[in-house]
Coordinates of C-alpha atoms and ligand atoms in Angstrom, one line a residue:
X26 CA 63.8 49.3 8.3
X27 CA 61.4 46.5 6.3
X28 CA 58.9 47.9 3.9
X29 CA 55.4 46.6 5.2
X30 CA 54.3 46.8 1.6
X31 CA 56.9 44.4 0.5
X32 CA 56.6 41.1 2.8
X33 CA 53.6 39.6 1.7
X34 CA 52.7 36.8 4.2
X35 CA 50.5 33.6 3.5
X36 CA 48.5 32.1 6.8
X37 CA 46.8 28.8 6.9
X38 CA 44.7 27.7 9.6
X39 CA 42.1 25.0 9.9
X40 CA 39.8 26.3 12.7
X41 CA 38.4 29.5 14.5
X42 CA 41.0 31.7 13.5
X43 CA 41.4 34.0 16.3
X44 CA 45.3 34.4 15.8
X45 CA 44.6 35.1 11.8
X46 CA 42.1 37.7 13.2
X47 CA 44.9 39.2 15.7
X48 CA 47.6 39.2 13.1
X49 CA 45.3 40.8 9.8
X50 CA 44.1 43.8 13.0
X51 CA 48.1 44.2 13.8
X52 CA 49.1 44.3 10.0
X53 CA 46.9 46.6 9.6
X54 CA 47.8 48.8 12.1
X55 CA 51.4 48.9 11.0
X56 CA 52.2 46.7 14.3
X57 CA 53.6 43.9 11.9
X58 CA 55.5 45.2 8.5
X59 CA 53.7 42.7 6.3
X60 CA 50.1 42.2 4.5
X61 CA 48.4 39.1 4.6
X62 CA 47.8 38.2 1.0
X63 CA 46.5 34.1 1.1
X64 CA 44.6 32.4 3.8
X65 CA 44.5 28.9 3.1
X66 CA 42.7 25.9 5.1
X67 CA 42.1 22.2 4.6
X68 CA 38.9 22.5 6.4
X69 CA 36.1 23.8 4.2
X70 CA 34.1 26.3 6.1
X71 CA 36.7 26.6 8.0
X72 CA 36.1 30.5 10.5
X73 CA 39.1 31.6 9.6
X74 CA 37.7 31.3 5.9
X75 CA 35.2 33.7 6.8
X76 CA 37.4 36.0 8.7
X77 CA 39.5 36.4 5.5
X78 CA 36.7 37.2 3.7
X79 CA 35.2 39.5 5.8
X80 CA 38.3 41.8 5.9
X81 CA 38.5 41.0 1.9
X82 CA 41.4 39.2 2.5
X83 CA 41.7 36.2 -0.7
X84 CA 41.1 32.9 0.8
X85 CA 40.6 29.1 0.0
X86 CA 40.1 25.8 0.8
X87 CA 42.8 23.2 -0.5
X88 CA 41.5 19.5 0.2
X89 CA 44.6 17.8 2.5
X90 CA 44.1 14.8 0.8
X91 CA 43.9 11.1 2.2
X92 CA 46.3 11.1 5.1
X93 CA 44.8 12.6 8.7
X94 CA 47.6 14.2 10.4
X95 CA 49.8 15.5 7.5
X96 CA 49.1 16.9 3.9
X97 CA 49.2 14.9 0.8
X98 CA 52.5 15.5 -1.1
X99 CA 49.9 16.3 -4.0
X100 CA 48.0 18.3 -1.8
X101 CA 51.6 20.2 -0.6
X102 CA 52.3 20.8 -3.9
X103 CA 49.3 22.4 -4.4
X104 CA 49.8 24.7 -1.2
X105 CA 52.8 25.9 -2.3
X106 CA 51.7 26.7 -5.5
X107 CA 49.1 28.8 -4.3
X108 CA 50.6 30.7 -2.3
X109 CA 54.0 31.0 -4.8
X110 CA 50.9 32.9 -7.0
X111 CA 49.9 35.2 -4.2
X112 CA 54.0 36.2 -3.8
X113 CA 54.1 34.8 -0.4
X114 CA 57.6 35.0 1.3
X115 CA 56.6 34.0 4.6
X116 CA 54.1 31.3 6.1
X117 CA 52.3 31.5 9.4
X118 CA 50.2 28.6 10.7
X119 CA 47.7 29.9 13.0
X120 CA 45.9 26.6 14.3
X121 CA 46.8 24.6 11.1
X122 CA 46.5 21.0 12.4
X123 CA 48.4 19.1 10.5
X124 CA 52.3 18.5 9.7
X125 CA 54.1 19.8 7.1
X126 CA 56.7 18.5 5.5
X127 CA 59.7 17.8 2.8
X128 CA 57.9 19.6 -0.7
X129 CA 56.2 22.3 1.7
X130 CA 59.2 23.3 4.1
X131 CA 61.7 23.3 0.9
X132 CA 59.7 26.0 -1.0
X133 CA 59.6 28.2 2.5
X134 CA 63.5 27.2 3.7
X135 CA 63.5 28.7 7.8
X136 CA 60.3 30.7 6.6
X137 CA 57.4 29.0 8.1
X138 CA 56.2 29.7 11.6
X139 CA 53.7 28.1 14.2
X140 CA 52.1 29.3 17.2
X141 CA 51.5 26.3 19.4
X142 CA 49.4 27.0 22.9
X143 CA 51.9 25.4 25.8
X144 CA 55.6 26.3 26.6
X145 CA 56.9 23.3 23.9
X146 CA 59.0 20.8 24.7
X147 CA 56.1 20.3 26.9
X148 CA 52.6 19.1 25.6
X149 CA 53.1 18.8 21.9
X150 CA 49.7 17.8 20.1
X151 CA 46.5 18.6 20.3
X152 CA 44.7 20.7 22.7
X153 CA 47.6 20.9 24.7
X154 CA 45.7 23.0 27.3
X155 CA 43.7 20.2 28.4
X156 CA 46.9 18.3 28.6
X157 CA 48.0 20.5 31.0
X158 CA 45.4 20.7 33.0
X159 CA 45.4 17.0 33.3
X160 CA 49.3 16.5 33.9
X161 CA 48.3 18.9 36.9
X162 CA 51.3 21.6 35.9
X163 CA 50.9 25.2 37.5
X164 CA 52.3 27.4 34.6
X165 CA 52.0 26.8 30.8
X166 CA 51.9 29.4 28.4
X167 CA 52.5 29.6 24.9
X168 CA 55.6 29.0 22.3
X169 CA 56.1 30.3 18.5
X170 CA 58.3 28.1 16.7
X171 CA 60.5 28.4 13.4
X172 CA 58.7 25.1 11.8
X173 CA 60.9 21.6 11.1
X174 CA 59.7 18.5 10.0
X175 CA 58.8 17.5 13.2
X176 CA 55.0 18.2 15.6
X177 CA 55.2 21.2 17.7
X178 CA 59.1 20.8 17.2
X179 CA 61.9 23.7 15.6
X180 CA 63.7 26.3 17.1
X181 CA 61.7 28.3 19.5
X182 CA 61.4 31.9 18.5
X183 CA 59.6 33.2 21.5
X184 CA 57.3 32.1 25.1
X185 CA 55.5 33.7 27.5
X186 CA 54.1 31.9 30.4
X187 CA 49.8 31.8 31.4
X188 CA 49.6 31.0 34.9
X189 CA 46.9 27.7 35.7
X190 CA 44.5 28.3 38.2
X191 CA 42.8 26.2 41.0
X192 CA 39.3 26.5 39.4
X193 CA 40.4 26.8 35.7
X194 CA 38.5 24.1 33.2
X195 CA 40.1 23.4 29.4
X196 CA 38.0 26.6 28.3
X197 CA 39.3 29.4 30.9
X198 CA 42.5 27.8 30.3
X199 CA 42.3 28.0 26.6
X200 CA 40.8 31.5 26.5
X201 CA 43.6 33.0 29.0
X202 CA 46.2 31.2 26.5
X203 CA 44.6 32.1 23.5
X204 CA 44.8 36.3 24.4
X205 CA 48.6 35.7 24.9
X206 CA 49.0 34.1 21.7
X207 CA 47.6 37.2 20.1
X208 CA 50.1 39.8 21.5
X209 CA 52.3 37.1 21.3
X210 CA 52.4 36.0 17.8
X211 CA 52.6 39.2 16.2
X212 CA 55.4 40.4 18.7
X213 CA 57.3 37.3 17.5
X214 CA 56.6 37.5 14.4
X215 CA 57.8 41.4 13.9
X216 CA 60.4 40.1 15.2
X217 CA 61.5 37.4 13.2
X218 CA 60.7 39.6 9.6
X219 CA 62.9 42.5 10.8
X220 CA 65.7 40.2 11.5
X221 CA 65.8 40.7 15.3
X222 CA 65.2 37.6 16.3
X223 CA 68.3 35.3 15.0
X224 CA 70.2 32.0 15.7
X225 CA 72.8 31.2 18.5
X226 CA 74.7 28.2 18.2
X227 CA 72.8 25.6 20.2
X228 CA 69.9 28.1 21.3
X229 CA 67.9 28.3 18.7
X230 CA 66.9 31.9 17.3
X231 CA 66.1 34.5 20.4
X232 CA 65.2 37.8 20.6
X233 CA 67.7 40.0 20.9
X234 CA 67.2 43.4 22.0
X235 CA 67.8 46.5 20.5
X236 CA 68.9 47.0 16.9
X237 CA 69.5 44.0 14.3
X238 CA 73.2 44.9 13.2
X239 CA 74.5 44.2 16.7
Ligands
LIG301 C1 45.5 28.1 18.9 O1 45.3 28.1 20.3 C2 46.8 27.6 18.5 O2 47.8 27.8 19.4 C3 46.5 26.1 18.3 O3 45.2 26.1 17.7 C4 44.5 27.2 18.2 C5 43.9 27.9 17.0 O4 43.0 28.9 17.4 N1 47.5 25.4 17.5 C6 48.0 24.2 17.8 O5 47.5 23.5 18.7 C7 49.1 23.7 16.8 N2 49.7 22.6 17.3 P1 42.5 30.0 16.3 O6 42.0 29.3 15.1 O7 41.4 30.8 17.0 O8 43.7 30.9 16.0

């Protein structure tokens, strides 16, 4: 059994955050054994920002530096060090939009987990949900991810599949995805901290049923 006091997670997100809001409501309630202890987001003003505030949660904005779709290594440097202070063990990005990489994913080795709103391989990127509707698919859904070097790549940790329907438009879509990601990610994520969900060779990590020492 894991000690919820003793896993001290760090989130960074850059938008709404509805899946920080989802995860801080399910730590709380003892559904995930872990206590959020940083938000961090490269946009200033940022919701999820205010979310963390308003459930007193410590949070900050860290400038990404020059680069659009990644963080500076400066600015990497700087995440990690942050969240090293808060005693951060594991990292979960919850709509962080940018890729992370070498200096970030060495201080967090197999540690760092995304949520990412379509059933990846398919529709990596941005609003993937539109991407969807536009490809014309009838089923997408909703992946978390152990997170590589890579964009919406690493080993898929768990999906569950949102049904598209005939009269859906990129915000029905979104919200229908966006409640599954919030049962979703802290399923997953419970998961993943208790050491239930773990690697096969060639698989990736899945979740395996019943007790971890099987
Ligand atoms: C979520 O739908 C998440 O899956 C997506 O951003 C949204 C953030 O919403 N992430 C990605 O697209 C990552 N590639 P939130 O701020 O309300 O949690």
């Amino acid at each position: 059994m894991v000690d919820a006091a003793d896993i001290r997670l760090g989130v960074l997100g850059s938008g709404k955050g509805t899946n920080f809001a989802a995860l801080a409501d399910a730590c709380m309630a003892g559904r995930v054994p872990a206590r959020i202890a940083l938000v961090l987001s490269d946009v200033a003003g940022a919701g999820i920002l205010d979310l963390a505030a308003g459930r007193g949660i410590p949070s900050m904005h860290i400038p990404p530096g020059r680069f659009r779709t990644r963080l500076e290594e400066s600015a990497e440097a700087a995440y990690v060090e942050a969240l090293r202070a808060a005693g951060v063990e594991w990292v979960v990005l919850a709509g962080f939009m940018r890729i992370l990489k070498g200096v970030f994913l060495r201080a967090f080795p197999g540690r760092v987990v995304n949520i990412h709103p379509s059933l990846l391989p398919s529709f990596p990127g941005l609003e993937s949900w539109k991407q969807a509707l536009e490809y014309g698919v009838k089923v997408t859904g909703v992946t978390v991810h152990l997170v590589d070097e890579g964009m919406d790549t690493g080993p898929i940790v768990a999906q569950a599949a949102v049904p598209v329907r005939e009269d859906d438009t990129p915000a029905t879509l979104h919200a229908r995805i966006q409640a599954v990601e919030h049962t979703l990610y802290p399923e997953a994520l419970t998961a993943l901290l208790e050491g239930r969900a773990r690697w096969v060779a060639r698989r990736g990590p899945v979740l395996a049923t019943g007790s971890s020492g099987s």
